[in-house]
mmCIF file of C-alpha atoms in Angstrom:
data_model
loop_
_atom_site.group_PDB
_atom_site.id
_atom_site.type_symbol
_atom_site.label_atom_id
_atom_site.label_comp_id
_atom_site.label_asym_id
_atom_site.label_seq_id
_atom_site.Cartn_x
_atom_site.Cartn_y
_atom_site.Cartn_z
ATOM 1 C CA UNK A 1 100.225 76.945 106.998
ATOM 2 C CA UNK A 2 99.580 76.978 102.841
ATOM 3 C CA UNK A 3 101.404 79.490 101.050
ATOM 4 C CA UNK A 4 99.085 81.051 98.504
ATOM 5 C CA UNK A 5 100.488 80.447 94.817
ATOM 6 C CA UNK A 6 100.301 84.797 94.713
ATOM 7 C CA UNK A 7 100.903 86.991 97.744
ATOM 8 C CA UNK A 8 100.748 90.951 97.829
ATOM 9 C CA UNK A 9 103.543 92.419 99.029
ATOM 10 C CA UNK A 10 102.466 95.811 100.023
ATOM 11 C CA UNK A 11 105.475 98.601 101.024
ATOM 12 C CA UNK A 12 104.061 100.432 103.608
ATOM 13 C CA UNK A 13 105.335 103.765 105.142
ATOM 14 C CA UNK A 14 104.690 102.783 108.676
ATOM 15 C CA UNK A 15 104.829 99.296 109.508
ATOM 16 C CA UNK A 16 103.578 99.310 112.877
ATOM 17 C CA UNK A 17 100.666 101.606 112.156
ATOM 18 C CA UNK A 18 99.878 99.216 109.235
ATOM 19 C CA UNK A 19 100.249 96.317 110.994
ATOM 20 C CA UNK A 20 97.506 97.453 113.973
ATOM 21 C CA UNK A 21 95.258 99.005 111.326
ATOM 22 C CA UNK A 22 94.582 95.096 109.250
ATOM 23 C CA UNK A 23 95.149 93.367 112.734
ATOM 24 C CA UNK A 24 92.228 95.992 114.472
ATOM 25 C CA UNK A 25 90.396 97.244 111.599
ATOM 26 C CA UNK A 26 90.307 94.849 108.999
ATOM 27 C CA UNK A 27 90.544 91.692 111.048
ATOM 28 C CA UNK A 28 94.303 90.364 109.355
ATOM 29 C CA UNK A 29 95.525 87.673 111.693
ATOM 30 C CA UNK A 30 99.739 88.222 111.963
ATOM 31 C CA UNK A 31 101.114 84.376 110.705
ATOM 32 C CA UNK A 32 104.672 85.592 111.491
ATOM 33 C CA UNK A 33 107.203 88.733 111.575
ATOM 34 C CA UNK A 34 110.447 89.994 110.920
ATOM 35 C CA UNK A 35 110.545 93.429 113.505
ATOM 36 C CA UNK A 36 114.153 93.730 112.861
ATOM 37 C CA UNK A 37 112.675 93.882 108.930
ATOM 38 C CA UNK A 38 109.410 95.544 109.639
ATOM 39 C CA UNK A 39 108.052 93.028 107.733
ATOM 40 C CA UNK A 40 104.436 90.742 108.133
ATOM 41 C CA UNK A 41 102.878 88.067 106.610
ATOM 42 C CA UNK A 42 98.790 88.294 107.251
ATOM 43 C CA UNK A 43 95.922 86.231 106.707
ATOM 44 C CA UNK A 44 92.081 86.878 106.475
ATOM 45 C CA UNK A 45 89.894 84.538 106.063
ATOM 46 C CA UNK A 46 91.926 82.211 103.577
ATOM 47 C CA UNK A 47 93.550 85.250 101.723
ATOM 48 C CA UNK A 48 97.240 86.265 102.248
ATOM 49 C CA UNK A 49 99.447 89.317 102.543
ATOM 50 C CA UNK A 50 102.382 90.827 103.613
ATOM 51 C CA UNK A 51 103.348 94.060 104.328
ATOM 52 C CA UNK A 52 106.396 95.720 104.250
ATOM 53 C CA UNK A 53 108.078 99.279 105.100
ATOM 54 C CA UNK A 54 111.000 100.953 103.625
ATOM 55 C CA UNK A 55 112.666 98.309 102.301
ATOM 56 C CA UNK A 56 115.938 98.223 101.391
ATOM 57 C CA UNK A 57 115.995 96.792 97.968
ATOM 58 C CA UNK A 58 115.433 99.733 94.725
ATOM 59 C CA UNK A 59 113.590 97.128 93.172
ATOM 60 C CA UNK A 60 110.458 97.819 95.513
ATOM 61 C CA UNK A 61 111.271 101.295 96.649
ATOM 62 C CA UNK A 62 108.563 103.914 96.396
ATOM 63 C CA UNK A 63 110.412 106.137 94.024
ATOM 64 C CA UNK A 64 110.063 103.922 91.300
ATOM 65 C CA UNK A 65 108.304 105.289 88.570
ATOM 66 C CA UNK A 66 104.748 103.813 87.752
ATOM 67 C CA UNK A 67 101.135 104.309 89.453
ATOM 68 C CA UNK A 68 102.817 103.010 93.103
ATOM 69 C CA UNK A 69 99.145 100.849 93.339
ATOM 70 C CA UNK A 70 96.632 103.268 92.024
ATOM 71 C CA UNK A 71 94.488 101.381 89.440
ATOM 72 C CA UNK A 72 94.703 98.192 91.361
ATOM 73 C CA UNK A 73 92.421 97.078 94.163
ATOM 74 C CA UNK A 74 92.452 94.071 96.492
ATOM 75 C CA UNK A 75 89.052 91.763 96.578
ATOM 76 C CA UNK A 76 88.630 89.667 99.687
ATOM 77 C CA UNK A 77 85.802 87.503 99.843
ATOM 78 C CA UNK A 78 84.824 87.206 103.685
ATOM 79 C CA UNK A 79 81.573 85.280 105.353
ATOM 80 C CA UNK A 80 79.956 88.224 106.623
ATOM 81 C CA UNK A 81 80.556 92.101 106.542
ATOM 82 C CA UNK A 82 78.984 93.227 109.464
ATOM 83 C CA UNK A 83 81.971 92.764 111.680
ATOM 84 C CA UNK A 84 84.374 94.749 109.497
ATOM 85 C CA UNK A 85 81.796 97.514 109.006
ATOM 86 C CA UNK A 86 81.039 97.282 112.745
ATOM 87 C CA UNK A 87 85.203 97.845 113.386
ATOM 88 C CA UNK A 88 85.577 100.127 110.742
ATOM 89 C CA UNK A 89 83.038 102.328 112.578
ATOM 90 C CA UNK A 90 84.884 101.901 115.738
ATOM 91 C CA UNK A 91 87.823 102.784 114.416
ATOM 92 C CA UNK A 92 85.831 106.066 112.675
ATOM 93 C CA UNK A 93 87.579 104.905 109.043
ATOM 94 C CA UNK A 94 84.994 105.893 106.385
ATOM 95 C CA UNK A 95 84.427 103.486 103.493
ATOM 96 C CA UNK A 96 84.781 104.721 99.804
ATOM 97 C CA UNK A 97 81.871 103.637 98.822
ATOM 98 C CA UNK A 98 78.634 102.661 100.154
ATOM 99 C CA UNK A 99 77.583 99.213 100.151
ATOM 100 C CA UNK A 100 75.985 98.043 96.944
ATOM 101 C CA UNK A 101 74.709 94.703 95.329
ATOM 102 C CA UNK A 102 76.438 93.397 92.291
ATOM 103 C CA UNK A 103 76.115 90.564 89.981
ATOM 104 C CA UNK A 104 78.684 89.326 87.866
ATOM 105 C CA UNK A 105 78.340 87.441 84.433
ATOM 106 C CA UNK A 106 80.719 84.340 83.935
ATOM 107 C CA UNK A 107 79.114 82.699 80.756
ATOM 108 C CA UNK A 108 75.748 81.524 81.893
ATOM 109 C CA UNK A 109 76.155 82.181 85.364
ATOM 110 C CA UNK A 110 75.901 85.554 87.494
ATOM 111 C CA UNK A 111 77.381 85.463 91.070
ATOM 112 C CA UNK A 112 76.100 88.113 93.462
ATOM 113 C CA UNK A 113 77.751 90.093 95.983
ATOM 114 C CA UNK A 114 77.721 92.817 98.678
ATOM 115 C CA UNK A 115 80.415 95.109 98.511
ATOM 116 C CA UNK A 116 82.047 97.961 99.425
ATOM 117 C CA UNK A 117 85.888 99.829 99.029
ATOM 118 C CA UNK A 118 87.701 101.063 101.824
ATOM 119 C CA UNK A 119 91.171 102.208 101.698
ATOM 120 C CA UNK A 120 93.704 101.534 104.317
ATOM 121 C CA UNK A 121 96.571 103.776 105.901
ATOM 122 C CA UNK A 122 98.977 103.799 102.686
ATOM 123 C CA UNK A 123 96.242 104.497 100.380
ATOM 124 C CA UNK A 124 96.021 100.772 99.022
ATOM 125 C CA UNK A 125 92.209 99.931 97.886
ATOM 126 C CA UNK A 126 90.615 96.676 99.237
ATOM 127 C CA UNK A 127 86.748 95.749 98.548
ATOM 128 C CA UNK A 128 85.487 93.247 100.745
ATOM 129 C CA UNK A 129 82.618 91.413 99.791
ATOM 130 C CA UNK A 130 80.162 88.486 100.976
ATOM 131 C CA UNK A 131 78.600 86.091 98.609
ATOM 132 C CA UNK A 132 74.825 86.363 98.090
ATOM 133 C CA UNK A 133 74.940 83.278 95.268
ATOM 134 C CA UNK A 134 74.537 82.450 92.094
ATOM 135 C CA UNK A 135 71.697 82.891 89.193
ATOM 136 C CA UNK A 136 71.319 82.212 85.501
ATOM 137 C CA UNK A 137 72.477 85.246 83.817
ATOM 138 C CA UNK A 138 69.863 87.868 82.373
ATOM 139 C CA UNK A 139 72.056 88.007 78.929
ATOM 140 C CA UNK A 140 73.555 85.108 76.875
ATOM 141 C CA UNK A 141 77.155 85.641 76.624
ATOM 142 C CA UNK A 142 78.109 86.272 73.018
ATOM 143 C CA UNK A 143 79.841 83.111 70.750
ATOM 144 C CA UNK A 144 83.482 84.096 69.827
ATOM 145 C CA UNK A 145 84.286 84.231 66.415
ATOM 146 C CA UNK A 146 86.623 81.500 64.985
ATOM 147 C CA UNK A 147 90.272 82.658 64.388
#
């Protein structure tokens, strides 16, 4: 297995719950486990996570002050999102938002997507999204101006 150069660590309130719900809903696959730690390390798809409940150190406790991940949201490019969106169903979990179409400038290029958020157990905000390609972008990007 390659370890991703940046892994989430999410602290979850109830590992086991957690653990089904990106297993069953999402699709995770489980790479390995600590029970005894309540700990996982996930994969979808190329993209990595790990979850994580209670744990012991103050350093990621939930009492820290801060937003606790609001104002941060998890992107995961996957090949198709009719199979999430057919187990989200199943599993009656209602996406945030509906599914949209968006393009994205980078320079001279737009890259297109369909997307959608959904939020699992703890609260934590994922959009998954499929690739619909790339296109020359409607609007030159602007020259910087020389320091």
């Amino acid at each position: 297995m390659q370890w991703n150069a940046l892994v989430p660590e999410l602290v979850v309130e109830d590992y086991q719950r957690s653990k089904d719900f990106y297993q069953e809903v999402f699709g995770f696959r489980l790479c390995f486990e600590r029970p005894e730690d309540r700990f996982g390390y996930f994969e979808l798809e190329g993209a990595q996570l790990m979850l994580l409940q209670a744990p012991g150190a103050a350093v990621c406790g939930m009492q820290r002050p801060g937003p606790k991940g609001k104002g941060i949201h998890f992107q995961l490019e996957i090949a198709t999102l009719a199979d999430l969106l057919a187990r989200l169903q199943a599993a009656d979990v209602q996406p945030e938002t509906e599914i949209s179409e968006s393009w994205y400038r980078a320079d001279a290029i737009e890259h297109g997507q369909r997307e959608f958020f959904v939020s699992d157990p703890d609260g934590y905000l994922f959009r998954f999204c499929e690739c619909l390609g790339e296109r020359d972008a409607a609007v030159e990007p602007q020259a910087s101006a020389s320091p």
